[in-house]
Tab-separated table of C-alpha atoms in Angstrom:
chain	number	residue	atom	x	y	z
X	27	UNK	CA	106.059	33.217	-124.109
X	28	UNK	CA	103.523	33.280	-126.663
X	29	UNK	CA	104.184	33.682	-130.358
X	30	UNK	CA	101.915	35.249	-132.587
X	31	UNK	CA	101.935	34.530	-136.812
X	32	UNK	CA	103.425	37.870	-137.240
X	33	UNK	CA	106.498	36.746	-135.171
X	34	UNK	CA	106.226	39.105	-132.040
X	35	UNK	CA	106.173	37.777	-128.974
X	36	UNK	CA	104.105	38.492	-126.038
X	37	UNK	CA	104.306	37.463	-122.110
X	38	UNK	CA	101.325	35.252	-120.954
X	39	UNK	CA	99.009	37.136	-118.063
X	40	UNK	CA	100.231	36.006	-114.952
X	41	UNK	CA	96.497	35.266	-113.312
X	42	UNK	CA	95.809	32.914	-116.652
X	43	UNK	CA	94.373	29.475	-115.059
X	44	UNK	CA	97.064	26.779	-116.265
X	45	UNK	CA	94.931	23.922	-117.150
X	46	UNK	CA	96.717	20.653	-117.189
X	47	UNK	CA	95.150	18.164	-120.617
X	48	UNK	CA	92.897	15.486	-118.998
X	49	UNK	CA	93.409	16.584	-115.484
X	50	UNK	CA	90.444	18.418	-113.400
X	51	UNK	CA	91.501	21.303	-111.288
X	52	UNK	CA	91.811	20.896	-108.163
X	53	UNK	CA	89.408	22.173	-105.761
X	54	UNK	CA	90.560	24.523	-103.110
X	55	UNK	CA	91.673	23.205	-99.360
X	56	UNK	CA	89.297	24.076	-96.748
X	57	UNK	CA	90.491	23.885	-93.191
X	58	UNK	CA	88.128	22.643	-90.762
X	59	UNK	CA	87.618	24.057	-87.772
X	60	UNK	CA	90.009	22.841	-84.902
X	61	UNK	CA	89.131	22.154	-81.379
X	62	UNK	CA	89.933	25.280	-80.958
X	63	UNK	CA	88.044	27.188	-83.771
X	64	UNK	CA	85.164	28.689	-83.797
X	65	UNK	CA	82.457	27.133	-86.481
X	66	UNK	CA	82.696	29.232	-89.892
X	67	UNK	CA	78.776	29.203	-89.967
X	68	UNK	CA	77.742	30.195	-86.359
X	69	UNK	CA	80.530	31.176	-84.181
X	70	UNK	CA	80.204	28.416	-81.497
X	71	UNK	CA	81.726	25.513	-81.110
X	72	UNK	CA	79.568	22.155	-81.638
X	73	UNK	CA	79.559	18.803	-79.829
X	74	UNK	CA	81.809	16.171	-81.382
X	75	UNK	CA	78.840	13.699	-83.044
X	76	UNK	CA	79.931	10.614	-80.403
X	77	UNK	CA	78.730	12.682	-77.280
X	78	UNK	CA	75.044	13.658	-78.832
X	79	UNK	CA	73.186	10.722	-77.858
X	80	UNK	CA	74.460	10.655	-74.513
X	81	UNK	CA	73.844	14.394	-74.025
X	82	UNK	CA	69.937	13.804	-75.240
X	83	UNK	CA	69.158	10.646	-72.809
X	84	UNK	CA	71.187	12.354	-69.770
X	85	UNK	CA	68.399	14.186	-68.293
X	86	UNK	CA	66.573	10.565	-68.318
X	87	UNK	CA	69.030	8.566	-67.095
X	88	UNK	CA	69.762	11.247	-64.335
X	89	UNK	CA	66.068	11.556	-63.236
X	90	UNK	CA	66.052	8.049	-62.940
X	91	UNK	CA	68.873	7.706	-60.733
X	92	UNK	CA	67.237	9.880	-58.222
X	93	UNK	CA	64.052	8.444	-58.184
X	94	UNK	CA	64.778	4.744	-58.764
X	95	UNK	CA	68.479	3.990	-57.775
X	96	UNK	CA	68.917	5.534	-54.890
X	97	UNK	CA	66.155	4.197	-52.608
X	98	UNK	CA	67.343	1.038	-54.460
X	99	UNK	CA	70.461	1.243	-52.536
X	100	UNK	CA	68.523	2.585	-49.183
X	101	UNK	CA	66.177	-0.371	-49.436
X	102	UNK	CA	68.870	-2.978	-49.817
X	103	UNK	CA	71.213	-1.240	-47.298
X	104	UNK	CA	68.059	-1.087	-44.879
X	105	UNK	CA	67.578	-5.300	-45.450
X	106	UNK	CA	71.168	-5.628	-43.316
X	107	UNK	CA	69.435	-3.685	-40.196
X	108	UNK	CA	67.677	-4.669	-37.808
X	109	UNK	CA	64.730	-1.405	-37.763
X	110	UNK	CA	61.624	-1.982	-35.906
X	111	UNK	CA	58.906	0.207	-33.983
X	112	UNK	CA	61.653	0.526	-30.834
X	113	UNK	CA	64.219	1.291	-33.441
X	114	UNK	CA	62.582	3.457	-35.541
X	115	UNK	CA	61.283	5.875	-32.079
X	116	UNK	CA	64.703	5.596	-31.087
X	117	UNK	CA	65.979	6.269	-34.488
X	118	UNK	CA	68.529	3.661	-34.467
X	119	UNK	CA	69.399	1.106	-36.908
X	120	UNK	CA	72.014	-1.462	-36.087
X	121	UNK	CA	73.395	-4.066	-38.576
X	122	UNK	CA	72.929	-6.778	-38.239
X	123	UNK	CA	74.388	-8.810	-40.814
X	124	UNK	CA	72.333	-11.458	-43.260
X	125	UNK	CA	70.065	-12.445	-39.760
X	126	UNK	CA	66.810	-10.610	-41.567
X	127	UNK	CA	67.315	-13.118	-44.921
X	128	UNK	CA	68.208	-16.095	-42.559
X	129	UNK	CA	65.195	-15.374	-40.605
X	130	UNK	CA	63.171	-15.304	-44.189
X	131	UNK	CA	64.851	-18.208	-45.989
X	132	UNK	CA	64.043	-20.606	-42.401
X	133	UNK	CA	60.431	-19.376	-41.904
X	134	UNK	CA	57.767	-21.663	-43.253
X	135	UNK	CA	55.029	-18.958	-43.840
X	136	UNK	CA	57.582	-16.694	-46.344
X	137	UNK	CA	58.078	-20.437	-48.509
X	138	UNK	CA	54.156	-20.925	-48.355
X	139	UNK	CA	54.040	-16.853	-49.929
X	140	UNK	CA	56.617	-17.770	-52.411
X	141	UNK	CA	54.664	-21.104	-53.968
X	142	UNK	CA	51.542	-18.966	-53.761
X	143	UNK	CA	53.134	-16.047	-55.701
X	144	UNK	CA	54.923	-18.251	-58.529
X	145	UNK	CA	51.449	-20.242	-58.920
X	146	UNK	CA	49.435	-16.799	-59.303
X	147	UNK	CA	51.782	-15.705	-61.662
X	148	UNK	CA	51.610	-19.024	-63.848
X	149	UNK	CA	47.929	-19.156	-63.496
X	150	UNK	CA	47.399	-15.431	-64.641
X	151	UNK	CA	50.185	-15.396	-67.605
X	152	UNK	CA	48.906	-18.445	-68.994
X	153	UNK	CA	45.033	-17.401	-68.940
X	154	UNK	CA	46.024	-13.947	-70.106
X	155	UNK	CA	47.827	-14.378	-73.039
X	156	UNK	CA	45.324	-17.598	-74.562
X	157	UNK	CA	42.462	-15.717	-74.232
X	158	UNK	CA	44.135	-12.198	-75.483
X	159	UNK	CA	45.694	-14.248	-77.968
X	160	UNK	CA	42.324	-15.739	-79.103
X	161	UNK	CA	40.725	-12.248	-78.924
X	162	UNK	CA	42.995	-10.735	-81.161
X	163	UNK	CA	42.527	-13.248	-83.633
X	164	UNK	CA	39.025	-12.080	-83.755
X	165	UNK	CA	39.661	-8.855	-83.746
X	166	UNK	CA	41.556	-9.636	-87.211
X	167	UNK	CA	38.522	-11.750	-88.615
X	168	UNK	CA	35.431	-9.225	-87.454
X	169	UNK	CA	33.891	-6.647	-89.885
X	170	UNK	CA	35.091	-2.977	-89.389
X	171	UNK	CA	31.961	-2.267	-87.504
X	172	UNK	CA	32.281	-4.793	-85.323
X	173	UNK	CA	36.156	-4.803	-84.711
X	174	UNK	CA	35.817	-0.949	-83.710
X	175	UNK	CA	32.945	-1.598	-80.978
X	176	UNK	CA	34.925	-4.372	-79.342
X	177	UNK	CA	38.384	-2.971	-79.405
X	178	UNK	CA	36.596	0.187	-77.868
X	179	UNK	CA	34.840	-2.380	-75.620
X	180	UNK	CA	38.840	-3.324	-74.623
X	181	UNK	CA	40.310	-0.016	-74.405
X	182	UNK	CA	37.646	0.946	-71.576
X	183	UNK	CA	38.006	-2.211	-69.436
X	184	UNK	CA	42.129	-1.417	-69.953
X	185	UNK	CA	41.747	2.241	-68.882
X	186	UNK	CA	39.477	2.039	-65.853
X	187	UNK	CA	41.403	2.387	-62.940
X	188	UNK	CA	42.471	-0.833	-60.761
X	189	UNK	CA	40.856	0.677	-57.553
X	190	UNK	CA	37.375	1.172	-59.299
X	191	UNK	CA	37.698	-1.883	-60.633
X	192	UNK	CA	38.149	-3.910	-57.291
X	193	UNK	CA	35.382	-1.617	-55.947
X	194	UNK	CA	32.879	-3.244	-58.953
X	195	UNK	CA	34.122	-7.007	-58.312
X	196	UNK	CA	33.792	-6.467	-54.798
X	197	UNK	CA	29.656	-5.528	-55.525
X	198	UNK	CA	29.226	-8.389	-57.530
X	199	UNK	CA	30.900	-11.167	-55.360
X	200	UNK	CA	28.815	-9.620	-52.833
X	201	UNK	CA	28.020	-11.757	-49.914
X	202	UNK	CA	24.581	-10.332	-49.257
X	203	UNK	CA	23.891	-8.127	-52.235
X	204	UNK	CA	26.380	-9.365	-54.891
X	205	UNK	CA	25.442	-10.253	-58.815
X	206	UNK	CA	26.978	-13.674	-59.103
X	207	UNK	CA	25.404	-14.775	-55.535
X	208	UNK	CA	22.321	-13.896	-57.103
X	209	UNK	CA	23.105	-15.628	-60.462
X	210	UNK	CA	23.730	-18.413	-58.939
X	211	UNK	CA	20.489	-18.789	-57.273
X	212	UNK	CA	18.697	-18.048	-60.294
X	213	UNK	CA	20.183	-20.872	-62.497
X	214	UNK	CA	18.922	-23.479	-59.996
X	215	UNK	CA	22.102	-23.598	-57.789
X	216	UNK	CA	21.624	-24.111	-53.526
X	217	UNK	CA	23.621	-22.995	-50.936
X	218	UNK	CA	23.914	-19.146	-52.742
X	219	UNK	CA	21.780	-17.518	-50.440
X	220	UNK	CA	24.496	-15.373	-48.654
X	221	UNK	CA	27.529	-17.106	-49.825
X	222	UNK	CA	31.032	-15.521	-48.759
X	223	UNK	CA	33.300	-15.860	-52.004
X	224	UNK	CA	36.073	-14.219	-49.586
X	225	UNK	CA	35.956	-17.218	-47.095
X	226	UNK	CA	38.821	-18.749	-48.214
X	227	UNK	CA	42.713	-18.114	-49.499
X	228	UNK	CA	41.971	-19.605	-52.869
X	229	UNK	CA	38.530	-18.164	-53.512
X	230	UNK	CA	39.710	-14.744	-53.003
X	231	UNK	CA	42.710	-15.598	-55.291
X	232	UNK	CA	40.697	-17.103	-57.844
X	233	UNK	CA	38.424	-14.015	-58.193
X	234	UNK	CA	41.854	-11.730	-57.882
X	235	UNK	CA	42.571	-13.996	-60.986
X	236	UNK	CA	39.527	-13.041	-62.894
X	237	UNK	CA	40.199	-8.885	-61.861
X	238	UNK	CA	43.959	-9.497	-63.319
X	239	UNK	CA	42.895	-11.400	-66.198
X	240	UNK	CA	40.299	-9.003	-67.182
X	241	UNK	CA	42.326	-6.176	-67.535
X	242	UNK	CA	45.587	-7.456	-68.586
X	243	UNK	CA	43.289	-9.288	-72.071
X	244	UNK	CA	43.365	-5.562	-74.040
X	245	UNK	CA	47.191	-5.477	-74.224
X	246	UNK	CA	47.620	-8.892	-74.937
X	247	UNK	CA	44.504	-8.499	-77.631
X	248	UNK	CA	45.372	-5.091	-79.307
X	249	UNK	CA	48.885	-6.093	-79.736
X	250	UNK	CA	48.222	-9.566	-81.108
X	251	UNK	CA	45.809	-7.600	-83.371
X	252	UNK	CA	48.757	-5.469	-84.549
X	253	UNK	CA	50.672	-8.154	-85.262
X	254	UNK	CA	48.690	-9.988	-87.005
X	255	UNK	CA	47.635	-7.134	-89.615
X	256	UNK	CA	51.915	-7.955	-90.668
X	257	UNK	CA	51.135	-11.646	-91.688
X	258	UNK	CA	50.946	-11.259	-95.363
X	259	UNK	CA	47.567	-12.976	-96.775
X	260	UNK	CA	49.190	-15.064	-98.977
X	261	UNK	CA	50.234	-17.295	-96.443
X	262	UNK	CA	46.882	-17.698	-95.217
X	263	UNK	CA	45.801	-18.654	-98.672
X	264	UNK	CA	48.637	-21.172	-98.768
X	265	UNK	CA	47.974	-22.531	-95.825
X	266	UNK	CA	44.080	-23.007	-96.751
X	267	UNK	CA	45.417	-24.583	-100.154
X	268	UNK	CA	47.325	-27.108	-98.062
X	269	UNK	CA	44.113	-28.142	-96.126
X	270	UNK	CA	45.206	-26.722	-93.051
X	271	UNK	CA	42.716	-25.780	-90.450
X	272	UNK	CA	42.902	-23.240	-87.858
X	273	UNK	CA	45.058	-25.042	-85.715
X	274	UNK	CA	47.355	-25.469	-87.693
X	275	UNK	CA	47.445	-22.623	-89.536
X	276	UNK	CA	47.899	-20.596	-85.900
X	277	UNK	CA	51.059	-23.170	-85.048
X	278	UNK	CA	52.376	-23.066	-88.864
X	279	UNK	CA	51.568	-19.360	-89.711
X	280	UNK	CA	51.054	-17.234	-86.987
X	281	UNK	CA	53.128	-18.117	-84.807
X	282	UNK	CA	56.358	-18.315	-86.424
X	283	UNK	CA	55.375	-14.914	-87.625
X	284	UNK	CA	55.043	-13.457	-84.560
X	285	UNK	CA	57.294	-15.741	-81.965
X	286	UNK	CA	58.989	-12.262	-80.804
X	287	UNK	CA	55.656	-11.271	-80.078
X	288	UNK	CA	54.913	-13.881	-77.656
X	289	UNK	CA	57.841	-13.861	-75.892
X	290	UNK	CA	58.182	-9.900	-74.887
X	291	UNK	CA	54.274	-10.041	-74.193
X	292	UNK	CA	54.682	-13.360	-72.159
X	293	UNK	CA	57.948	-11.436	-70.658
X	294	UNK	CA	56.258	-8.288	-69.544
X	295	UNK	CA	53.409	-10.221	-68.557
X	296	UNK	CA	55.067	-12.428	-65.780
X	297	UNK	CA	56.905	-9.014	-64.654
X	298	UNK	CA	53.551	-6.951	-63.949
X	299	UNK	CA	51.597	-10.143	-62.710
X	300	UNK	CA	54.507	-11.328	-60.141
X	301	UNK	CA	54.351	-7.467	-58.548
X	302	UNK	CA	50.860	-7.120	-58.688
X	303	UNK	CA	49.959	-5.273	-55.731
X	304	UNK	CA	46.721	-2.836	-55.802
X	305	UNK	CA	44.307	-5.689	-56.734
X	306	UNK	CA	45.377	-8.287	-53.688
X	307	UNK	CA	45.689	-5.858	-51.374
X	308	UNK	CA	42.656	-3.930	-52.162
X	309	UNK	CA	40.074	-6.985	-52.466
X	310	UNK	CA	41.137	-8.469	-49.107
X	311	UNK	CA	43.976	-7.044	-47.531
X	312	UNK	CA	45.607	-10.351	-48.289
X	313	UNK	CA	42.927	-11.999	-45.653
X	314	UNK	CA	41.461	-14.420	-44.647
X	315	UNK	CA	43.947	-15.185	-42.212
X	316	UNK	CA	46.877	-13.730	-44.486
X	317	UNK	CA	45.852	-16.643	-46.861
X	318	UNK	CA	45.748	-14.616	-50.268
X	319	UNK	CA	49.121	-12.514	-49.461
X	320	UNK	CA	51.739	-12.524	-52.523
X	321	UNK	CA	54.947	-11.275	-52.348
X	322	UNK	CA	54.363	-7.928	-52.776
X	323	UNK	CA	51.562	-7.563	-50.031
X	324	UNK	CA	53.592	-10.220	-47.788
X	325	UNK	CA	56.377	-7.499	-47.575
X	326	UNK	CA	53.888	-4.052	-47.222
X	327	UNK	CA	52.352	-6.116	-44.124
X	328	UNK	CA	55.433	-7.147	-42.433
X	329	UNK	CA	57.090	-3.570	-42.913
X	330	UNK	CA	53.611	-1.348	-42.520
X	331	UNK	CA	51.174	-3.560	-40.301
X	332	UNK	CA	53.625	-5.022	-37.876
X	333	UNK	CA	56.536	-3.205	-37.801
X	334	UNK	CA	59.480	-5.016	-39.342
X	335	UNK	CA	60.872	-2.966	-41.431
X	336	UNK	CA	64.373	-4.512	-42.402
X	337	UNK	CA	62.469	-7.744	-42.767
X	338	UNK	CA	59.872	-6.139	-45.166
X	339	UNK	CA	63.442	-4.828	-47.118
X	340	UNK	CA	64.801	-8.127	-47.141
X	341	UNK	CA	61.528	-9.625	-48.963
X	342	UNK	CA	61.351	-6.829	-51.420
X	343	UNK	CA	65.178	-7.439	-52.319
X	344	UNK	CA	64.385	-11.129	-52.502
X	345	UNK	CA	61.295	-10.766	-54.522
X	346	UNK	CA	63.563	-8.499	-57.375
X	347	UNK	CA	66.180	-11.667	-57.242
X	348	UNK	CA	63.976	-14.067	-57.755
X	349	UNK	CA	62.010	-12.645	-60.732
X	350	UNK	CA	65.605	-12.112	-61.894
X	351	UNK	CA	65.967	-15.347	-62.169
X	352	UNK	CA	62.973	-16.056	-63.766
X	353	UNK	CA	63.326	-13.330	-66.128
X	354	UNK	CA	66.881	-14.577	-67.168
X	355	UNK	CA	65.283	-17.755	-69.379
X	356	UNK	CA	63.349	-15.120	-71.354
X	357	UNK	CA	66.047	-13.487	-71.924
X	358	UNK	CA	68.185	-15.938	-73.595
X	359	UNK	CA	65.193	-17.109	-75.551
X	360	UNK	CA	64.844	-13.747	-76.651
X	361	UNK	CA	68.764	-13.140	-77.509
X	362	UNK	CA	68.389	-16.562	-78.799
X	363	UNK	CA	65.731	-15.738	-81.147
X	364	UNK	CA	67.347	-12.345	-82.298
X	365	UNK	CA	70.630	-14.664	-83.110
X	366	UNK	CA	68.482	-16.484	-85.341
X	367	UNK	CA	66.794	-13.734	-87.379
């Protein structure tokens, strides 16, 4: 009741907001839309938030599956059978238990492969990521001008494609009409007349070297170049201030800078040079004599030249162990180093 000065006395609407001293009103409930609900906004019902990233990298992880995982599984099944050229017309493939990796692990030649392979791979990484490394850093000191020809100079070597490339080294080490051969000769140097680089295991592997090296430099390069432009210049200037030269200023500034760099780059490096594949195969078949045959080419010949298929399985499956193994030391120095950040 309400009373006025005059003394009569009126009822209070009934709508009239009752406002509480020092209290906000309270805001209406909503209720959210149940499991069972249709959204207020669109009429459909939405994906609860946990399940979106799983429903955006299905189609990826499916695909792969298909392509990858499953003649995964064929290709290690297909290492515990015995499948030959009389198995394979008869289309028969008995098992035969661990006999193909026992047959592997006691054979001489496959041992011989395996030093070859880790050597190669040593040899390669180590070239590729000094002299990428050292390219990079001049990448960071040239002029514009100059940085844009030679990083254009390093995209082109990167994008021509490996078979063209072994086509052009083959020309140049040349026995009869080759570049170098002819190089050689005109320095001063005997014996060049018709020299065979490809008469020998290690020749043919260190020219397989140069191919690999040569086009692996622009990813180490452009990358080290991108890193680099994330070193602040005031450490340089400290550094300089110090009296540090380059050496030191690589081992003191750059590199602790960018030691995440150097390990994923040194980490997919070993992975693409230990399956390397196109340029061994395609500069010498693996020849002379099977004497330039890495893992990867060992297997193709034993499955596609003579026939032994469930051996050829058992190297592949071997080879993807073993650069496990290596792999798993980068991988705690990279956890490692992500602890310590």
């Amino acid at each position: 009741m309400t009373v006025h000065s005059q003394g009569a006395a009126t009822s209070a609407p009934q709508d009239a907001p009752q406002k509480s001293a020092g209290r906000p009103p309270t805001p209406p409930t909503q209720t959210a839309p149940g499991p069972g609900r249709p959204s207020p906004r669109g009429g459909r019902r939405s994906l609860p938030s946990g399940w979106l990233p799983y429903a955006l990298i299905a189609p990826a992880v499916i695909s792969l599956a298909g392509l990858l995982l499953y003649p995964f599984a064929k290709n290690i099944l297909l290492g515990f059978q015995q499948v030959n050229r009389i198995e394979l017309i008869q289309r028969k493939a008995p098992f035969i238990g661990f006999d193909n990796y026992t047959e592997l692990l006691g054979d001489s030649q496959f041992w011989t492969v395996v030093v070859r392979t880790f050597a190669f791979t040593a040899a390669n990484v180590a070239l590729i990521m000094v002299l990428g490394s050292l390219i990079g850093i001049l990448l960071n000191r040239l002029g514009k001008k100059m940085r844009l020809v030679l990083s254009l100079a390093l995209v082109m070597a990167w994008a021509m494609p490996i078979v063209a490339s072994v086509t052009v080294f083959q020309w140049l080490f040349d026995e009869q009409f080759g570049v170098v051969n002819w190089l050689m000769r005109t320095l001063g140097f005997s014996g060049y007349e018709q020299h065979n680089w490809f008469e020998t295991g290690f020749s043919t592997l260190a020219i397989i070297t140069i191919l690999v090296v040569w086009g692996s430099i622009p990813f180490v390069a452009l990358n080290m170049y991108a890193g680099l432009t994330t070193v602040a210049a005031e450490l340089y200037e400290a550094a300089k201030m110090d009296g540090a030269n380059g050496w030191q200023t690589f081992w003191k500034v750059v590199y602790p800078n960018l030691k995440s760099f150097f390990l994923v780059t040194t980490f997919l490096e070993v992975i693409w040079v230990f399956k390397v594949f196109t340029q061994v195969y395609a500069m010498n078949a693996g020849g002379p004599d099977r004497a330039s045959e890495t893992l990867p080419v060992f297997a193709y010949i034993e499955g596609q030249s003579q026939g032994h298929y469930g051996l050829a399985a058992a190297i592949s499956v071997l080879t993807i162990v073993m650069l496990l193994v290596v792999m798993s030391f980068y991988f705690r120095l990279i956890l490692k180093q992500e602890d310590d950040q």
